[in-house]
PDB file of C-alpha atoms in Angstrom:
ATOM      1  CA  MET A   1       0.000   0.000   0.000  1.00  0.00           C
ATOM      2  CA  ASP A   2       3.016   2.261   0.515  1.00  0.00           C
ATOM      3  CA  VAL A   3       1.464   4.778   2.891  1.00  0.00           C
ATOM      4  CA  ASP A   4       3.925   6.668   5.119  1.00  0.00           C
ATOM      5  CA  ARG A   5       2.612   5.338   8.415  1.00  0.00           C
ATOM      6  CA  ARG A   6       4.653   7.851  10.359  1.00  0.00           C
ATOM      7  CA  GLU A   7       2.243  10.404   8.900  1.00  0.00           C
ATOM      8  CA  ILE A   8      -0.921   8.294   8.537  1.00  0.00           C
ATOM      9  CA  VAL A   9      -1.874   5.932  11.288  1.00  0.00           C
ATOM     10  CA  ALA A  10      -5.577   6.165  11.743  1.00  0.00           C
ATOM     11  CA  GLY A  11       6.787 -18.947 -15.822  1.00  0.00           C
ATOM     12  CA  ILE A  12       9.505 -16.779 -14.086  1.00  0.00           C
ATOM     13  CA  ALA A  13      12.494 -15.803 -16.213  1.00  0.00           C
ATOM     14  CA  ALA A  14      14.977 -14.986 -13.471  1.00  0.00           C
ATOM     15  CA  THR A  15      15.338 -14.041  -9.848  1.00  0.00           C
ATOM     16  CA  ALA A  16      18.062 -11.486  -9.097  1.00  0.00           C
ATOM     17  CA  LEU A  17      19.595 -10.235  -5.878  1.00  0.00           C
ATOM     18  CA  LEU A  18      21.068  -6.764  -6.217  1.00  0.00           C
ATOM     19  CA  PRO A  19      23.964  -5.567  -4.047  1.00  0.00           C
ATOM     20  CA  THR A  20      23.307  -2.459  -2.007  1.00  0.00           C
ATOM     21  CA  THR A  21      26.398  -0.875  -3.557  1.00  0.00           C
ATOM     22  CA  ALA A  22      25.043  -0.770  -7.095  1.00  0.00           C
ATOM     23  CA  ALA A  23      27.291   0.530  -9.853  1.00  0.00           C
ATOM     24  CA  ALA A  24      24.644   3.075 -10.803  1.00  0.00           C
ATOM     25  CA  ALA A  25      24.610   4.663  -7.350  1.00  0.00           C
ATOM     26  CA  PRO A  26      24.408   8.467  -7.498  1.00  0.00           C
ATOM     27  CA  ALA A  27      26.905  10.805  -5.904  1.00  0.00           C
ATOM     28  CA  ALA A  28      26.489  11.092  -2.146  1.00  0.00           C
ATOM     29  CA  ASP A  29      25.381  14.712  -2.507  1.00  0.00           C
ATOM     30  CA  TRP A  30      22.784  14.016  -5.232  1.00  0.00           C
ATOM     31  CA  ARG A  31      19.583  15.977  -4.828  1.00  0.00           C
ATOM     32  CA  PRO A  32      16.475  15.727  -6.998  1.00  0.00           C
ATOM     33  CA  PRO A  33      16.219  18.485  -9.590  1.00  0.00           C
ATOM     34  CA  ALA A  34      13.364  20.940  -9.714  1.00  0.00           C
ATOM     35  CA  PRO A  35      10.703  19.887 -12.218  1.00  0.00           C
ATOM     36  CA  ASP A  36      11.306  20.964 -15.780  1.00  0.00           C
ATOM     37  CA  ARG A  37       7.561  21.298 -16.146  1.00  0.00           C
ATOM     38  CA  GLU A  38       4.521  21.197 -13.869  1.00  0.00           C
ATOM     39  CA  LEU A  39       0.932  21.013 -15.004  1.00  0.00           C
ATOM     40  CA  ARG A  40      -2.546  19.984 -14.001  1.00  0.00           C
ATOM     41  CA  VAL A  41      -4.383  17.419 -16.073  1.00  0.00           C
ATOM     42  CA  PRO A  42      -8.192  17.183 -16.069  1.00  0.00           C
ATOM     43  CA  VAL A  43      -9.484  13.750 -15.068  1.00  0.00           C
ATOM     44  CA  ARG A  44     -12.889  12.419 -14.113  1.00  0.00           C
ATOM     45  CA  GLY A  45     -13.776  14.103 -10.851  1.00  0.00           C
ATOM     46  CA  GLY A  46     -11.221  16.941 -10.892  1.00  0.00           C
ATOM     47  CA  SER A  47      -7.651  17.613 -11.944  1.00  0.00           C
ATOM     48  CA  ILE A  48      -4.365  16.004 -10.962  1.00  0.00           C
ATOM     49  CA  TYR A  49      -0.877  17.388 -10.389  1.00  0.00           C
ATOM     50  CA  VAL A  50       1.877  16.220 -12.761  1.00  0.00           C
ATOM     51  CA  ARG A  51       5.607  16.974 -12.740  1.00  0.00           C
ATOM     52  CA  LEU A  52       8.009  16.209 -15.562  1.00  0.00           C
ATOM     53  CA  ASN A  53      11.793  15.999 -15.801  1.00  0.00           C
ATOM     54  CA  GLY A  54      13.647  15.317 -19.013  1.00  0.00           C
ATOM     55  CA  ASP A  55      12.786  15.555 -22.686  1.00  0.00           C
ATOM     56  CA  LEU A  56       9.549  13.991 -23.909  1.00  0.00           C
ATOM     57  CA  ALA A  57      10.996  14.110 -27.428  1.00  0.00           C
ATOM     58  CA  ALA A  58      14.045  12.045 -26.457  1.00  0.00           C
ATOM     59  CA  LYS A  59      14.740   8.867 -28.413  1.00  0.00           C
ATOM     60  CA  LYS A  60      14.076   6.675 -25.392  1.00  0.00           C
ATOM     61  CA  PRO A  61      10.427   6.388 -24.319  1.00  0.00           C
ATOM     62  CA  PRO A  62       9.416   8.244 -21.145  1.00  0.00           C
ATOM     63  CA  VAL A  63       8.605   6.470 -17.909  1.00  0.00           C
ATOM     64  CA  LEU A  64       5.475   7.104 -15.835  1.00  0.00           C
ATOM     65  CA  PHE A  65       5.511   6.321 -12.103  1.00  0.00           C
ATOM     66  CA  ILE A  66       2.274   5.474 -10.255  1.00  0.00           C
ATOM     67  CA  HIS A  67       2.420   5.938  -6.483  1.00  0.00           C
ATOM     68  CA  GLY A  68       0.926   3.808  -3.723  1.00  0.00           C
ATOM     69  CA  GLY A  69      -1.637   4.451  -1.054  1.00  0.00           C
ATOM     70  CA  PRO A  70      -4.437   4.909  -1.874  1.00  0.00           C
ATOM     71  CA  GLY A  71      -4.059   8.529  -0.792  1.00  0.00           C
ATOM     72  CA  SER A  72      -0.262   8.746  -0.783  1.00  0.00           C
ATOM     73  CA  GLY A  73       1.737  10.834  -3.270  1.00  0.00           C
ATOM     74  CA  HIS A  74       4.658  11.059  -5.660  1.00  0.00           C
ATOM     75  CA  SER A  75       7.403  12.038  -3.184  1.00  0.00           C
ATOM     76  CA  GLY A  76       8.586   8.467  -2.643  1.00  0.00           C
ATOM     77  CA  PHE A  77       9.622   8.333  -6.296  1.00  0.00           C
ATOM     78  CA  LEU A  78      12.071  11.249  -6.078  1.00  0.00           C
ATOM     79  CA  PRO A  79      15.099   8.917  -6.386  1.00  0.00           C
ATOM     80  CA  ALA A  80      13.758   7.837  -9.789  1.00  0.00           C
ATOM     81  CA  LEU A  81      14.430  11.328 -11.152  1.00  0.00           C
ATOM     82  CA  GLN A  82      17.979  10.083 -11.678  1.00  0.00           C
ATOM     83  CA  LEU A  83      16.553   8.319 -14.736  1.00  0.00           C
ATOM     84  CA  ALA A  84      15.903  11.710 -16.360  1.00  0.00           C
ATOM     85  CA  ASP A  85      19.501  11.648 -17.642  1.00  0.00           C
ATOM     86  CA  ALA A  86      18.304   9.278 -20.352  1.00  0.00           C
ATOM     87  CA  ARG A  87      14.543   9.780 -20.750  1.00  0.00           C
ATOM     88  CA  ALA A  88      11.607  11.847 -19.502  1.00  0.00           C
ATOM     89  CA  VAL A  89      10.403  10.917 -16.018  1.00  0.00           C
ATOM     90  CA  ILE A  90       6.790  11.647 -15.134  1.00  0.00           C
ATOM     91  CA  LEU A  91       5.501  11.710 -11.551  1.00  0.00           C
ATOM     92  CA  TYR A  92       1.953  12.570 -10.547  1.00  0.00           C
ATOM     93  CA  ASP A  93      -0.483  12.560  -7.654  1.00  0.00           C
ATOM     94  CA  GLN A  94      -3.706  10.619  -7.990  1.00  0.00           C
ATOM     95  CA  LEU A  95      -6.986  12.393  -7.380  1.00  0.00           C
ATOM     96  CA  ASP A  96      -7.529  13.008  -3.636  1.00  0.00           C
ATOM     97  CA  ALA A  97      -3.795  12.685  -2.989  1.00  0.00           C
ATOM     98  CA  GLY A  98      -0.798  14.992  -2.716  1.00  0.00           C
ATOM     99  CA  LEU A  99      -1.051  18.191  -4.751  1.00  0.00           C
ATOM    100  CA  SER A 100      -4.035  17.023  -6.806  1.00  0.00           C
ATOM    101  CA  ASP A 101      -7.637  18.087  -6.273  1.00  0.00           C
ATOM    102  CA  ARG A 102      -9.382  16.567  -3.271  1.00  0.00           C
ATOM    103  CA  PRO A 103     -13.083  16.457  -4.049  1.00  0.00           C
ATOM    104  CA  ALA A 104     -13.539  13.792  -1.336  1.00  0.00           C
ATOM    105  CA  ASP A 105     -16.227  12.016  -3.345  1.00  0.00           C
ATOM    106  CA  PRO A 106     -16.217   8.246  -2.716  1.00  0.00           C
ATOM    107  CA  ALA A 107     -17.689   7.759  -6.189  1.00  0.00           C
ATOM    108  CA  ASN A 108     -14.195   8.540  -7.510  1.00  0.00           C
ATOM    109  CA  TRP A 109     -12.515   5.836  -5.435  1.00  0.00           C
ATOM    110  CA  THR A 110     -12.707   2.924  -7.827  1.00  0.00           C
ATOM    111  CA  VAL A 111      -9.935   0.971  -9.499  1.00  0.00           C
ATOM    112  CA  GLU A 112     -11.357   1.734 -12.937  1.00  0.00           C
ATOM    113  CA  ARG A 113     -11.411   5.495 -12.366  1.00  0.00           C
ATOM    114  CA  PHE A 114      -7.836   5.570 -11.083  1.00  0.00           C
ATOM    115  CA  VAL A 115      -6.749   3.554 -14.126  1.00  0.00           C
ATOM    116  CA  SER A 116      -8.462   6.115 -16.359  1.00  0.00           C
ATOM    117  CA  GLU A 117      -6.038   8.752 -15.046  1.00  0.00           C
ATOM    118  CA  VAL A 118      -3.271   7.046 -17.028  1.00  0.00           C
ATOM    119  CA  ASP A 119      -5.253   7.539 -20.237  1.00  0.00           C
ATOM    120  CA  ALA A 120      -5.788  11.199 -19.355  1.00  0.00           C
ATOM    121  CA  LEU A 121      -2.076  11.685 -18.723  1.00  0.00           C
ATOM    122  CA  ARG A 122      -1.119  10.025 -21.994  1.00  0.00           C
ATOM    123  CA  ALA A 123      -3.516  12.230 -23.913  1.00  0.00           C
ATOM    124  CA  ALA A 124      -2.394  15.441 -22.205  1.00  0.00           C
ATOM    125  CA  LEU A 125       1.315  14.742 -22.733  1.00  0.00           C
ATOM    126  CA  LYS A 126       0.889  13.039 -26.128  1.00  0.00           C
ATOM    127  CA  LEU A 127       2.663   9.891 -24.979  1.00  0.00           C
ATOM    128  CA  ASP A 128       2.680   7.561 -27.969  1.00  0.00           C
ATOM    129  CA  ARG A 129       5.098   5.221 -26.185  1.00  0.00           C
ATOM    130  CA  LEU A 130       5.888   4.843 -22.500  1.00  0.00           C
ATOM    131  CA  HIS A 131       7.154   2.603 -19.754  1.00  0.00           C
ATOM    132  CA  VAL A 132       4.927   2.262 -16.671  1.00  0.00           C
ATOM    133  CA  VAL A 133       6.166   1.712 -13.106  1.00  0.00           C
ATOM    134  CA  GLY A 134       3.829   1.144 -10.166  1.00  0.00           C
ATOM    135  CA  GLN A 135       4.435   0.810  -6.448  1.00  0.00           C
ATOM    136  CA  SER A 136       2.145  -1.102  -4.072  1.00  0.00           C
ATOM    137  CA  TRP A 137      -1.420   0.142  -4.781  1.00  0.00           C
ATOM    138  CA  GLY A 138       0.133   1.916  -7.768  1.00  0.00           C
ATOM    139  CA  SER A 139       1.081  -1.528  -9.076  1.00  0.00           C
ATOM    140  CA  THR A 140      -2.604  -2.456  -8.962  1.00  0.00           C
ATOM    141  CA  ILE A 141      -3.332   0.462 -11.287  1.00  0.00           C
ATOM    142  CA  ALA A 142      -0.349  -0.442 -13.487  1.00  0.00           C
ATOM    143  CA  LEU A 143      -1.408  -4.101 -13.675  1.00  0.00           C
ATOM    144  CA  GLU A 144      -4.974  -3.227 -14.615  1.00  0.00           C
ATOM    145  CA  TYR A 145      -3.749  -0.785 -17.242  1.00  0.00           C
ATOM    146  CA  ALA A 146      -1.193  -3.133 -18.804  1.00  0.00           C
ATOM    147  CA  ALA A 147      -3.663  -6.029 -18.893  1.00  0.00           C
ATOM    148  CA  ARG A 148      -5.714  -4.004 -21.372  1.00  0.00           C
ATOM    149  CA  ARG A 149      -2.685  -4.255 -23.709  1.00  0.00           C
ATOM    150  CA  PRO A 150      -2.743  -0.567 -24.650  1.00  0.00           C
ATOM    151  CA  ALA A 151      -0.892   0.507 -27.762  1.00  0.00           C
ATOM    152  CA  GLY A 152       2.497   2.038 -27.102  1.00  0.00           C
ATOM    153  CA  LEU A 153       3.132   0.432 -23.723  1.00  0.00           C
ATOM    154  CA  VAL A 154       6.802  -0.605 -23.825  1.00  0.00           C
ATOM    155  CA  SER A 155       7.365  -2.248 -20.435  1.00  0.00           C
ATOM    156  CA  LEU A 156       5.881  -2.698 -16.992  1.00  0.00           C
ATOM    157  CA  THR A 157       7.431  -2.616 -13.518  1.00  0.00           C
ATOM    158  CA  LEU A 158       5.415  -3.706 -10.485  1.00  0.00           C
ATOM    159  CA  GLY A 159       6.970  -2.654  -7.187  1.00  0.00           C
ATOM    160  CA  SER A 160       5.891  -4.453  -3.970  1.00  0.00           C
ATOM    161  CA  PRO A 161       2.631  -5.157  -5.745  1.00  0.00           C
ATOM    162  CA  LEU A 162      -0.904  -5.479  -4.471  1.00  0.00           C
ATOM    163  CA  ILE A 163      -1.950  -8.111  -7.010  1.00  0.00           C
ATOM    164  CA  SER A 164      -4.688  -9.612  -4.880  1.00  0.00           C
ATOM    165  CA  VAL A 165      -5.821  -9.039  -1.319  1.00  0.00           C
ATOM    166  CA  LYS A 166      -5.623 -12.769  -0.564  1.00  0.00           C
ATOM    167  CA  SER A 167      -1.950 -12.941  -1.554  1.00  0.00           C
ATOM    168  CA  TRP A 168      -1.233  -9.659   0.244  1.00  0.00           C
ATOM    169  CA  GLU A 169      -2.795 -10.784   3.508  1.00  0.00           C
ATOM    170  CA  LYS A 170      -1.096 -14.171   3.334  1.00  0.00           C
ATOM    171  CA  SER A 171       2.218 -12.323   3.136  1.00  0.00           C
ATOM    172  CA  THR A 172       1.520  -9.743   5.842  1.00  0.00           C
ATOM    173  CA  ARG A 173       0.147 -12.382   8.230  1.00  0.00           C
ATOM    174  CA  ALA A 174       3.335 -14.385   7.752  1.00  0.00           C
ATOM    175  CA  GLN A 175       5.394 -11.282   8.511  1.00  0.00           C
ATOM    176  CA  LEU A 176       3.271 -10.524  11.576  1.00  0.00           C
ATOM    177  CA  ALA A 177       3.913 -14.032  12.881  1.00  0.00           C
ATOM    178  CA  THR A 178       7.635 -13.243  13.147  1.00  0.00           C
ATOM    179  CA  LEU A 179       7.087 -10.396  15.642  1.00  0.00           C
ATOM    180  CA  PRO A 180       6.985 -10.691  19.453  1.00  0.00           C
ATOM    181  CA  ALA A 181       3.872 -12.346  20.856  1.00  0.00           C
ATOM    182  CA  ASP A 182       2.631  -9.223  22.651  1.00  0.00           C
ATOM    183  CA  VAL A 183       2.799  -7.200  19.441  1.00  0.00           C
ATOM    184  CA  ARG A 184       0.924  -9.877  17.495  1.00  0.00           C
ATOM    185  CA  ARG A 185      -1.689 -10.223  20.211  1.00  0.00           C
ATOM    186  CA  THR A 186      -2.325  -6.457  20.392  1.00  0.00           C
ATOM    187  CA  ILE A 187      -2.739  -6.120  16.640  1.00  0.00           C
ATOM    188  CA  GLU A 188      -4.949  -9.162  16.228  1.00  0.00           C
ATOM    189  CA  THR A 189      -7.124  -8.295  19.228  1.00  0.00           C
ATOM    190  CA  HIS A 190      -7.835  -4.741  18.112  1.00  0.00           C
ATOM    191  CA  GLU A 191      -8.413  -5.691  14.472  1.00  0.00           C
ATOM    192  CA  ALA A 192     -10.865  -8.408  15.503  1.00  0.00           C
ATOM    193  CA  ALA A 193     -12.705  -6.039  17.857  1.00  0.00           C
ATOM    194  CA  GLY A 194     -12.700  -3.088  15.466  1.00  0.00           C
ATOM    195  CA  THR A 195     -10.873  -0.951  18.045  1.00  0.00           C
ATOM    196  CA  THR A 196      -8.009   0.118  15.803  1.00  0.00           C
ATOM    197  CA  ALA A 197      -8.311   3.737  16.992  1.00  0.00           C
ATOM    198  CA  ASP A 198      -6.817   2.610  20.313  1.00  0.00           C
ATOM    199  CA  PRO A 199      -3.281   4.047  20.802  1.00  0.00           C
ATOM    200  CA  ALA A 200      -2.086   0.562  21.736  1.00  0.00           C
ATOM    201  CA  TYR A 201      -2.914  -0.628  18.225  1.00  0.00           C
ATOM    202  CA  ALA A 202      -0.984   2.258  16.661  1.00  0.00           C
ATOM    203  CA  LYS A 203       2.007   1.536  18.893  1.00  0.00           C
ATOM    204  CA  ALA A 204       2.014  -2.141  17.946  1.00  0.00           C
ATOM    205  CA  MET A 205       1.622  -1.315  14.256  1.00  0.00           C
ATOM    206  CA  ASP A 206       4.622   0.984  14.496  1.00  0.00           C
ATOM    207  CA  VAL A 207       6.658  -2.111  15.343  1.00  0.00           C
ATOM    208  CA  PHE A 208       5.293  -3.863  12.254  1.00  0.00           C
ATOM    209  CA  TYR A 209       6.067  -0.850  10.071  1.00  0.00           C
ATOM    210  CA  ALA A 210       9.614  -0.532  11.425  1.00  0.00           C
ATOM    211  CA  HIS A 211      10.282  -4.110  10.321  1.00  0.00           C
ATOM    212  CA  PHE A 212       8.410  -4.281   7.026  1.00  0.00           C
ATOM    213  CA  LEU A 213       7.489  -0.813   5.720  1.00  0.00           C
ATOM    214  CA  TYR A 214      10.380   1.601   6.328  1.00  0.00           C
ATOM    215  CA  ARG A 215      13.536  -0.192   7.472  1.00  0.00           C
ATOM    216  CA  GLN A 216      15.909   2.684   6.743  1.00  0.00           C
ATOM    217  CA  THR A 217      15.850   6.427   7.359  1.00  0.00           C
ATOM    218  CA  PRO A 218      14.530   8.083   4.180  1.00  0.00           C
ATOM    219  CA  PRO A 219      16.956  10.289   2.247  1.00  0.00           C
ATOM    220  CA  ALA A 220      16.933  13.803   3.660  1.00  0.00           C
ATOM    221  CA  TYR A 221      15.722  15.220   0.357  1.00  0.00           C
ATOM    222  CA  ILE A 222      12.526  13.146   0.547  1.00  0.00           C
ATOM    223  CA  THR A 223      11.831  14.331   4.095  1.00  0.00           C
ATOM    224  CA  ALA A 224      12.454  17.944   3.063  1.00  0.00           C
ATOM    225  CA  TYR A 225      10.327  17.648  -0.086  1.00  0.00           C
ATOM    226  CA  LYS A 226       7.331  16.433   1.898  1.00  0.00           C
ATOM    227  CA  LYS A 227       7.284  19.771   3.706  1.00  0.00           C
ATOM    228  CA  ARG A 228       6.142  21.482   0.509  1.00  0.00           C
ATOM    229  CA  PRO A 229       2.809  23.198   1.269  1.00  0.00           C
ATOM    230  CA  GLY A 230      -0.100  21.028   0.221  1.00  0.00           C
ATOM    231  CA  LEU A 231       1.949  17.880  -0.223  1.00  0.00           C
ATOM    232  CA  THR A 232       0.118  15.943   2.450  1.00  0.00           C
ATOM    233  CA  LEU A 233      -1.293  12.457   2.602  1.00  0.00           C
ATOM    234  CA  ASN A 234      -4.978  11.620   2.702  1.00  0.00           C
ATOM    235  CA  PRO A 235      -6.061   9.142   5.405  1.00  0.00           C
ATOM    236  CA  VAL A 236      -9.711   9.369   4.390  1.00  0.00           C
ATOM    237  CA  VAL A 237      -9.294   7.725   0.991  1.00  0.00           C
ATOM    238  CA  TYR A 238      -6.787   5.225   2.432  1.00  0.00           C
ATOM    239  CA  ASN A 239      -9.132   4.131   5.198  1.00  0.00           C
ATOM    240  CA  ALA A 240     -12.137   3.979   2.881  1.00  0.00           C
ATOM    241  CA  MET A 241     -10.440   1.908   0.199  1.00  0.00           C
ATOM    242  CA  TRP A 242      -8.059  -0.154   2.321  1.00  0.00           C
ATOM    243  CA  GLY A 243      -8.535   0.150   6.082  1.00  0.00           C
ATOM    244  CA  PRO A 244      -6.796   1.219   9.295  1.00  0.00           C
ATOM    245  CA  GLY A 245      -3.561  -0.719   8.824  1.00  0.00           C
ATOM    246  CA  GLU A 246      -1.377  -2.392   6.246  1.00  0.00           C
ATOM    247  CA  ILE A 247      -1.948  -5.988   7.338  1.00  0.00           C
ATOM    248  CA  ALA A 248      -5.548  -6.566   6.299  1.00  0.00           C
ATOM    249  CA  ALA A 249      -8.072  -4.880   4.023  1.00  0.00           C
ATOM    250  CA  THR A 250     -11.453  -3.820   5.390  1.00  0.00           C
ATOM    251  CA  GLY A 251     -12.353  -1.160   2.815  1.00  0.00           C
ATOM    252  CA  THR A 252     -13.690  -1.306  -0.718  1.00  0.00           C
ATOM    253  CA  LEU A 253     -10.595  -3.141  -1.977  1.00  0.00           C
ATOM    254  CA  LYS A 254     -11.065  -6.053   0.426  1.00  0.00           C
ATOM    255  CA  SER A 255     -12.174  -8.450  -2.308  1.00  0.00           C
ATOM    256  CA  TYR A 256      -9.799  -7.211  -5.016  1.00  0.00           C
ATOM    257  CA  ASP A 257      -8.215  -9.969  -7.102  1.00  0.00           C
ATOM    258  CA  GLY A 258      -6.029  -9.089 -10.073  1.00  0.00           C
ATOM    259  CA  GLU A 259      -4.408 -12.516 -10.355  1.00  0.00           C
ATOM    260  CA  PRO A 260      -6.433 -13.506 -13.452  1.00  0.00           C
ATOM    261  CA  LEU A 261      -4.831 -10.543 -15.251  1.00  0.00           C
ATOM    262  CA  LEU A 262      -1.256 -11.811 -14.892  1.00  0.00           C
ATOM    263  CA  PRO A 263      -1.232 -14.091 -17.979  1.00  0.00           C
ATOM    264  CA  ARG A 264      -2.554 -11.189 -20.054  1.00  0.00           C
ATOM    265  CA  LEU A 265       0.565  -9.082 -19.592  1.00  0.00           C
ATOM    266  CA  ALA A 266       2.176  -8.806 -23.004  1.00  0.00           C
ATOM    267  CA  VAL A 267       5.181  -6.546 -22.369  1.00  0.00           C
ATOM    268  CA  PRO A 268       8.444  -7.240 -20.516  1.00  0.00           C
ATOM    269  CA  THR A 269       7.525  -7.155 -16.827  1.00  0.00           C
ATOM    270  CA  LEU A 270       9.781  -6.679 -13.814  1.00  0.00           C
ATOM    271  CA  VAL A 271       8.583  -7.175 -10.244  1.00  0.00           C
ATOM    272  CA  ILE A 272      10.617  -5.549  -7.448  1.00  0.00           C
ATOM    273  CA  CYS A 273      10.275  -6.339  -3.743  1.00  0.00           C
ATOM    274  CA  GLY A 274      12.285  -5.517  -0.661  1.00  0.00           C
ATOM    275  CA  ALA A 275      13.783  -8.541   1.066  1.00  0.00           C
ATOM    276  CA  TYR A 276      11.679  -7.629   4.138  1.00  0.00           C
ATOM    277  CA  ASP A 277       8.704  -6.293   2.202  1.00  0.00           C
ATOM    278  CA  GLU A 278       5.114  -6.471   3.378  1.00  0.00           C
ATOM    279  CA  MET A 279       4.653  -8.301   0.087  1.00  0.00           C
ATOM    280  CA  THR A 280       7.591 -10.665   0.448  1.00  0.00           C
ATOM    281  CA  PRO A 281       9.602 -12.030  -2.477  1.00  0.00           C
ATOM    282  CA  ALA A 282       8.501 -15.537  -1.429  1.00  0.00           C
ATOM    283  CA  ALA A 283       4.847 -14.505  -1.568  1.00  0.00           C
ATOM    284  CA  VAL A 284       5.117 -12.759  -4.913  1.00  0.00           C
ATOM    285  CA  LYS A 285       7.303 -15.360  -6.656  1.00  0.00           C
ATOM    286  CA  PRO A 286       4.455 -17.747  -7.620  1.00  0.00           C
ATOM    287  CA  LEU A 287       2.510 -14.781  -8.985  1.00  0.00           C
ATOM    288  CA  VAL A 288       5.456 -13.648 -11.093  1.00  0.00           C
ATOM    289  CA  ALA A 289       5.629 -17.185 -12.485  1.00  0.00           C
ATOM    290  CA  ARG A 290       2.215 -16.566 -14.061  1.00  0.00           C
ATOM    291  CA  ILE A 291       3.484 -13.523 -15.984  1.00  0.00           C
ATOM    292  CA  PRO A 292       4.831 -14.423 -19.446  1.00  0.00           C
ATOM    293  CA  GLY A 293       8.562 -13.729 -19.209  1.00  0.00           C
ATOM    294  CA  GLY A 294       8.145 -12.129 -15.783  1.00  0.00           C
ATOM    295  CA  ARG A 295      11.248 -11.371 -13.741  1.00  0.00           C
ATOM    296  CA  LEU A 296      11.649 -10.836  -9.996  1.00  0.00           C
ATOM    297  CA  VAL A 297      14.265  -8.701  -8.234  1.00  0.00           C
ATOM    298  CA  SER A 298      14.696  -8.731  -4.455  1.00  0.00           C
ATOM    299  CA  ILE A 299      16.378  -5.685  -2.878  1.00  0.00           C
ATOM    300  CA  PRO A 300      18.463  -6.478   0.231  1.00  0.00           C
ATOM    301  CA  ASP A 301      17.816  -4.658   3.518  1.00  0.00           C
ATOM    302  CA  ALA A 302      14.673  -2.999   2.160  1.00  0.00           C
ATOM    303  CA  GLY A 303      11.078  -3.057   3.337  1.00  0.00           C
ATOM    304  CA  HIS A 304       7.964  -2.087   1.436  1.00  0.00           C
ATOM    305  CA  ALA A 305       9.208   1.445   0.745  1.00  0.00           C
ATOM    306  CA  VAL A 306      11.879   0.068  -1.567  1.00  0.00           C
ATOM    307  CA  ALA A 307      12.779   3.297  -3.383  1.00  0.00           C
ATOM    308  CA  SER A 308      13.234   5.104  -0.076  1.00  0.00           C
ATOM    309  CA  ASP A 309      15.001   2.278   1.771  1.00  0.00           C
ATOM    310  CA  ALA A 310      17.452   1.442  -1.032  1.00  0.00           C
ATOM    311  CA  PRO A 311      17.408   4.237  -3.637  1.00  0.00           C
ATOM    312  CA  ALA A 312      20.564   3.198  -5.494  1.00  0.00           C
ATOM    313  CA  ALA A 313      19.558  -0.453  -5.861  1.00  0.00           C
ATOM    314  CA  TYR A 314      15.976   0.441  -6.786  1.00  0.00           C
ATOM    315  CA  VAL A 315      16.997   2.932  -9.471  1.00  0.00           C
ATOM    316  CA  ALA A 316      19.603   0.514 -10.837  1.00  0.00           C
ATOM    317  CA  ALA A 317      16.997  -2.250 -11.159  1.00  0.00           C
ATOM    318  CA  VAL A 318      14.466  -0.027 -12.914  1.00  0.00           C
ATOM    319  CA  ARG A 319      17.118   1.492 -15.178  1.00  0.00           C
ATOM    320  CA  ALA A 320      18.393  -1.939 -16.234  1.00  0.00           C
ATOM    321  CA  HIS A 321      14.844  -3.073 -17.036  1.00  0.00           C
ATOM    322  CA  LEU A 322      14.051   0.004 -19.105  1.00  0.00           C
ATOM    323  CA  GLU A 323      17.370  -0.128 -20.979  1.00  0.00           C
ATOM    324  CA  SER A 324      17.110  -3.846 -21.736  1.00  0.00           C
ATOM    325  CA  THR A 325      13.567  -3.388 -23.030  1.00  0.00           C
ATOM    326  CA  ASP A 326      14.575  -0.436 -25.199  1.00  0.00           C
ATOM    327  CA  ALA A 327      17.423  -2.483 -26.650  1.00  0.00           C
ATOM    328  CA  ARG A 328      14.960  -5.097 -27.926  1.00  0.00           C
ATOM    329  CA  ARG A 329      13.011  -2.599 -29.980  1.00  0.00           C
TER     330      ARG A 329
END
């Protein structure tokens, strides 16, 4: 789901293990550049914020990043702006998230409507070809979009993906089982009783998140960027669509199942997970096996917030996937 819980608490082709000291690591003093262009794109229900770095007319197709949540924002993808040295990088906030409009209308909170934002973005930016990268809930949107086999889609990357709630909860329950008994008992008791507003639940969930969501301190530039006025998270849409915590779904997504879509993916597909992800590599591996030519990369020492926990390794994995796909064309 990829929500910053410190701010909101209410047939497989190959399996790779990337070193944390990736060759493509940026300089220690790297900072994300200011956007080359910012715009608002009309979508059903309002307008969304979009930022662009790099040249849309470059030879290499641009890459569109779809953030998690629901209700999170694009800031977690700041490390990916390193890719703008070779192609245009597009980040955006979904409706009711980040710098986009917040009409707060539950009628907008459907998978289909969020997928339609990708079509609106492509039309506004005239994207004949593009790579798509999702993270967590953003991977749900990316999966649904790619399964339609849209013209011009070059490749797909699914980060820490919510492919189905049943596979997600199987993974998170297994992770929960590794925590101390008192933590498990507190979480399970309050979720069963519907008393997740109790501070004891939040305290216990913080232990879960420290193990499986954010394992490392985020880069200072991400922390600073989140202080931009208006760039706040939206717990209302998160709670309505998912629920009070990352482990189990109680909202409108609770019966979501995108597994039947996996065999329909017709472009080179990379799946990235942190070694200690909420959606573990072991849990996602059998799903990747159902993606034609699918490939899985596990990032050491990373939790669910892979791009924040291990920016160099994450960017290196995405860059390699985009470059290898471009080379085939």
